[in-house]
Amino acid sequence: MAKRRSEQKDETRARLVTAGASVFAAKGVEGTRIGDIAREAGVAMGTLYTHFPDKEALFVEVMRAGKEAVLAGLAMAQQTPGSREIKDRAAMEGVVTFAGIYGDLFRLLLSRGAGADPLQREVVDAIAALRVAELVEGQRDGWARKDLDPHAAARCEVGAVFHLLDWWLDDRSRMTDEAVIEQLCLIRRFGVEGLIPDSAA
C-alpha cells in the first residue's frame, strides 16, 4: 500500500531535521548553507523550502525536537520505580542511548556554544532544572548532601555528562556503552572525591 501524502511529508520533514542536526553540529549555524542541509537529506532545495522558510527556522525546529526528546527521556527516568540507584541508571542509560543514536544532535543541544545561543542555553537550563528539582527533593529526604548548592551541582553534572559523552563519541572503542553508563552513575552518585561505594571499598 502506498504511503499517504501526509506520511511522506512527515518523513521528509523528519529527514530534514536529522540532516539539519548533523550539518549544524559540524558547521555551526553561520557556516551552514541551506544547500548543505538539502544535500545531506537527499532532497531538492525546493523540497526543503516547502517545509522551512530558511535555515534559521530549521535550526529552531532541530533544537525544539531535540529538547523535547531529551526532556521526555529524563522525565521518564525520574518516574522509574525503585531506588535512587535504579532511577540514576535509567537516566544515564537514556542519555547514553540518545547520544549513541543521535550524536550530532546531542552535541548540538549541549555544545560549548550554549552560552552564546539562546536556544542552546534554553536546553541546558531545562535539563539542569530537572536535576535541581531532584537534588532539592534529595536534600529534603536525606539522600543528597545538604552542603551542595543544587543549582551549582546540577550545572556541574550537565557539563560532566556532556564532556564525557563528547569524548566517547569521538571514538566509541574507548569504552563500551555499558562502561560509560556505569561511570556516569558512579560519578553522579559518589562524585570524584566522594564516598566510596561499599562494593568498591
GROMACS .gro file of C-alpha atoms in nm:
model
  201
    1MET     CA    1   0.000   0.000   0.000
    2ALA     CA    2   0.140   0.338  -0.096
    3LYS     CA    3   0.216   0.579   0.183
    4ARG     CA    4  -0.027   0.860   0.230
    5ARG     CA    5   0.091   1.202   0.127
    6SER     CA    6   0.088   1.325   0.488
    7GLU     CA    7   0.310   1.033   0.597
    8GLN     CA    8   0.558   1.106   0.321
    9LYS     CA    9   0.559   1.473   0.418
   10ASP     CA   10   0.624   1.385   0.785
   11GLU     CA   11   0.909   1.151   0.687
   12THR     CA   12   1.069   1.417   0.468
   13ARG     CA   13   1.042   1.674   0.745
   14ALA     CA   14   1.198   1.431   0.994
   15ARG     CA   15   1.481   1.362   0.747
   16LEU     CA   16   1.543   1.736   0.712
   17VAL     CA   17   1.556   1.778   1.090
   18THR     CA   18   1.806   1.491   1.120
   19ALA     CA   19   2.017   1.630   0.836
   20GLY     CA   20   1.997   1.979   0.986
   21ALA     CA   21   2.123   1.850   1.322
   22SER     CA   22   2.419   1.685   1.151
   23VAL     CA   23   2.518   1.986   0.939
   24PHE     CA   24   2.458   2.247   1.212
   25ALA     CA   25   2.667   2.040   1.454
   26ALA     CA   26   2.952   2.017   1.203
   27LYS     CA   27   2.948   2.371   1.064
   28GLY     CA   28   2.756   2.587   1.308
   29VAL     CA   29   2.452   2.793   1.213
   30GLU     CA   30   2.655   3.068   1.048
   31GLY     CA   31   2.868   2.826   0.848
   32THR     CA   32   2.577   2.618   0.723
   33ARG     CA   33   2.419   2.681   0.385
   34ILE     CA   34   2.069   2.566   0.307
   35GLY     CA   35   2.205   2.361   0.017
   36ASP     CA   36   2.428   2.168   0.260
   37ILE     CA   37   2.121   2.051   0.451
   38ALA     CA   38   1.924   1.962   0.138
   39ARG     CA   39   2.218   1.759   0.010
   40GLU     CA   40   2.260   1.580   0.344
   41ALA     CA   41   1.888   1.497   0.349
   42GLY     CA   42   1.889   1.384  -0.014
   43VAL     CA   43   1.617   1.626  -0.122
   44ALA     CA   44   1.595   1.916  -0.361
   45MET     CA   45   1.627   2.266  -0.218
   46GLY     CA   46   1.271   2.337  -0.329
   47THR     CA   47   1.151   2.047  -0.114
   48LEU     CA   48   1.335   2.190   0.186
   49TYR     CA   49   1.171   2.529   0.132
   50THR     CA   50   0.824   2.371   0.132
   51HIS     CA   51   0.893   2.266   0.492
   52PHE     CA   52   1.106   2.553   0.624
   53PRO     CA   53   1.132   2.913   0.501
   54ASP     CA   54   1.504   2.938   0.590
   55LYS     CA   55   1.784   2.769   0.781
   56GLU     CA   56   1.704   2.962   1.098
   57ALA     CA   57   1.353   2.812   1.108
   58LEU     CA   58   1.501   2.466   1.057
   59PHE     CA   59   1.752   2.528   1.337
   60VAL     CA   60   1.469   2.623   1.574
   61GLU     CA   61   1.286   2.302   1.482
   62VAL     CA   62   1.601   2.091   1.531
   63MET     CA   63   1.652   2.238   1.878
   64ARG     CA   64   1.284   2.205   1.972
   65ALA     CA   65   1.269   1.840   1.867
   66GLY     CA   66   1.594   1.757   2.043
   67LYS     CA   67   1.495   1.936   2.362
   68GLU     CA   68   1.159   1.756   2.375
   69ALA     CA   69   1.321   1.416   2.322
   70VAL     CA   70   1.587   1.468   2.590
   71LEU     CA   71   1.348   1.611   2.849
   72ALA     CA   72   1.089   1.338   2.786
   73GLY     CA   73   1.355   1.072   2.842
   74LEU     CA   74   1.482   1.232   3.163
   75ALA     CA   75   1.128   1.283   3.295
   76MET     CA   76   1.051   0.917   3.225
   77ALA     CA   77   1.365   0.813   3.415
   78GLN     CA   78   1.250   1.019   3.716
   79GLN     CA   79   0.927   0.816   3.719
   80THR     CA   80   1.110   0.481   3.717
   81PRO     CA   81   1.002   0.283   4.023
   82GLY     CA   82   1.271   0.178   4.265
   83SER     CA   83   1.576   0.310   4.445
   84ARG     CA   84   1.787   0.616   4.367
   85GLU     CA   85   2.041   0.386   4.201
   86ILE     CA   86   1.774   0.247   3.967
   87LYS     CA   87   1.648   0.596   3.879
   88ASP     CA   88   2.003   0.724   3.819
   89ARG     CA   89   2.080   0.426   3.597
   90ALA     CA   90   1.760   0.478   3.395
   91ALA     CA   91   1.854   0.843   3.340
   92MET     CA   92   2.212   0.762   3.233
   93GLU     CA   93   2.102   0.473   3.009
   94GLY     CA   94   1.862   0.709   2.834
   95VAL     CA   95   2.125   0.980   2.785
   96VAL     CA   96   2.389   0.736   2.655
   97THR     CA   97   2.140   0.572   2.419
   98PHE     CA   98   2.028   0.912   2.286
   99ALA     CA   99   2.389   1.026   2.237
  100GLY     CA  100   2.479   0.698   2.067
  101ILE     CA  101   2.192   0.721   1.819
  102TYR     CA  102   2.177   1.098   1.770
  103GLY     CA  103   2.537   1.201   1.833
  104ASP     CA  104   2.528   1.513   1.616
  105LEU     CA  105   2.204   1.633   1.771
  106PHE     CA  106   2.332   1.558   2.122
  107ARG     CA  107   2.642   1.768   2.060
  108LEU     CA  108   2.437   2.048   1.909
  109LEU     CA  109   2.200   2.059   2.206
  110LEU     CA  110   2.476   2.077   2.465
  111SER     CA  111   2.771   2.225   2.280
  112ARG     CA  112   3.011   2.480   2.420
  113GLY     CA  113   2.825   2.743   2.221
  114ALA     CA  114   2.533   2.709   2.459
  115GLY     CA  115   2.634   3.025   2.639
  116ALA     CA  116   2.605   3.232   2.324
  117ASP     CA  117   2.296   3.080   2.164
  118PRO     CA  118   1.963   3.135   2.342
  119LEU     CA  119   1.816   2.810   2.207
  120GLN     CA  120   2.107   2.603   2.331
  121ARG     CA  121   2.102   2.786   2.663
  122GLU     CA  122   1.731   2.707   2.695
  123VAL     CA  123   1.804   2.335   2.651
  124VAL     CA  124   2.084   2.338   2.910
  125ASP     CA  125   1.864   2.535   3.152
  126ALA     CA  126   1.575   2.291   3.114
  127ILE     CA  127   1.794   1.984   3.172
  128ALA     CA  128   1.960   2.146   3.475
  129ALA     CA  129   1.620   2.245   3.617
  130LEU     CA  130   1.506   1.881   3.622
  131ARG     CA  131   1.816   1.783   3.820
  132VAL     CA  132   1.781   2.082   4.055
  133ALA     CA  133   1.431   1.963   4.146
  134GLU     CA  134   1.566   1.612   4.217
  135LEU     CA  135   1.850   1.745   4.432
  136VAL     CA  136   1.622   1.973   4.633
  137GLU     CA  137   1.398   1.673   4.699
  138GLY     CA  138   1.707   1.469   4.788
  139GLN     CA  139   1.824   1.727   5.041
  140ARG     CA  140   1.481   1.720   5.199
  141ASP     CA  141   1.468   1.337   5.202
  142GLY     CA  142   1.828   1.289   5.312
  143TRP     CA  143   1.992   1.127   5.008
  144ALA     CA  144   2.159   1.444   4.870
  145ARG     CA  145   2.429   1.640   5.052
  146LYS     CA  146   2.289   1.946   5.224
  147ASP     CA  147   2.611   2.146   5.176
  148LEU     CA  148   2.581   2.141   4.794
  149ASP     CA  149   2.401   2.418   4.611
  150PRO     CA  150   2.153   2.229   4.387
  151HIS     CA  151   2.191   2.479   4.102
  152ALA     CA  152   2.570   2.459   4.101
  153ALA     CA  153   2.568   2.079   4.135
  154ALA     CA  154   2.316   2.037   3.851
  155ARG     CA  155   2.528   2.255   3.618
  156CYS     CA  156   2.837   2.055   3.707
  157GLU     CA  157   2.655   1.732   3.625
  158VAL     CA  158   2.529   1.857   3.288
  159GLY     CA  159   2.881   1.964   3.196
  160ALA     CA  160   3.038   1.637   3.313
  161VAL     CA  161   2.787   1.423   3.122
  162PHE     CA  162   2.826   1.627   2.804
  163HIS     CA  163   3.205   1.628   2.806
  164LEU     CA  164   3.238   1.257   2.880
  165LEU     CA  165   2.995   1.166   2.602
  166ASP     CA  166   3.150   1.416   2.361
  167TRP     CA  167   3.489   1.245   2.421
  168TRP     CA  168   3.332   0.898   2.388
  169LEU     CA  169   3.152   0.983   2.063
  170ASP     CA  170   3.487   1.072   1.904
  171ASP     CA  171   3.596   0.710   1.944
  172ARG     CA  172   3.339   0.465   2.078
  173SER     CA  173   3.602   0.190   2.108
  174ARG     CA  174   3.734   0.375   2.416
  175MET     CA  175   3.455   0.235   2.632
  176THR     CA  176   3.153   0.013   2.585
  177ASP     CA  177   2.808   0.168   2.623
  178GLU     CA  178   2.773  -0.024   2.949
  179ALA     CA  179   3.105   0.107   3.083
  180VAL     CA  180   3.004   0.466   3.003
  181ILE     CA  181   2.671   0.421   3.181
  182GLU     CA  182   2.846   0.270   3.483
  183GLN     CA  183   3.099   0.554   3.505
  184LEU     CA  184   2.828   0.819   3.475
  185CYS     CA  185   2.628   0.651   3.752
  186LEU     CA  186   2.933   0.630   3.981
  187ILE     CA  187   3.028   0.992   3.921
  188ARG     CA  188   2.670   1.109   3.965
  189ARG     CA  189   2.619   0.908   4.282
  190PHE     CA  190   2.953   0.942   4.458
  191GLY     CA  191   3.144   1.225   4.290
  192VAL     CA  192   3.510   1.219   4.203
  193GLU     CA  193   3.631   1.255   4.562
  194GLY     CA  194   3.319   1.146   4.742
  195LEU     CA  195   3.200   0.844   4.933
  196ILE     CA  196   3.332   0.512   4.809
  197PRO     CA  197   3.056   0.261   4.732
  198ASP     CA  198   3.067  -0.045   4.961
  199SER     CA  199   3.125  -0.281   4.669
  200ALA     CA  200   3.443  -0.090   4.567
  201ALA     CA  201   3.589  -0.043   4.913
   0.00000   0.00000   0.00000
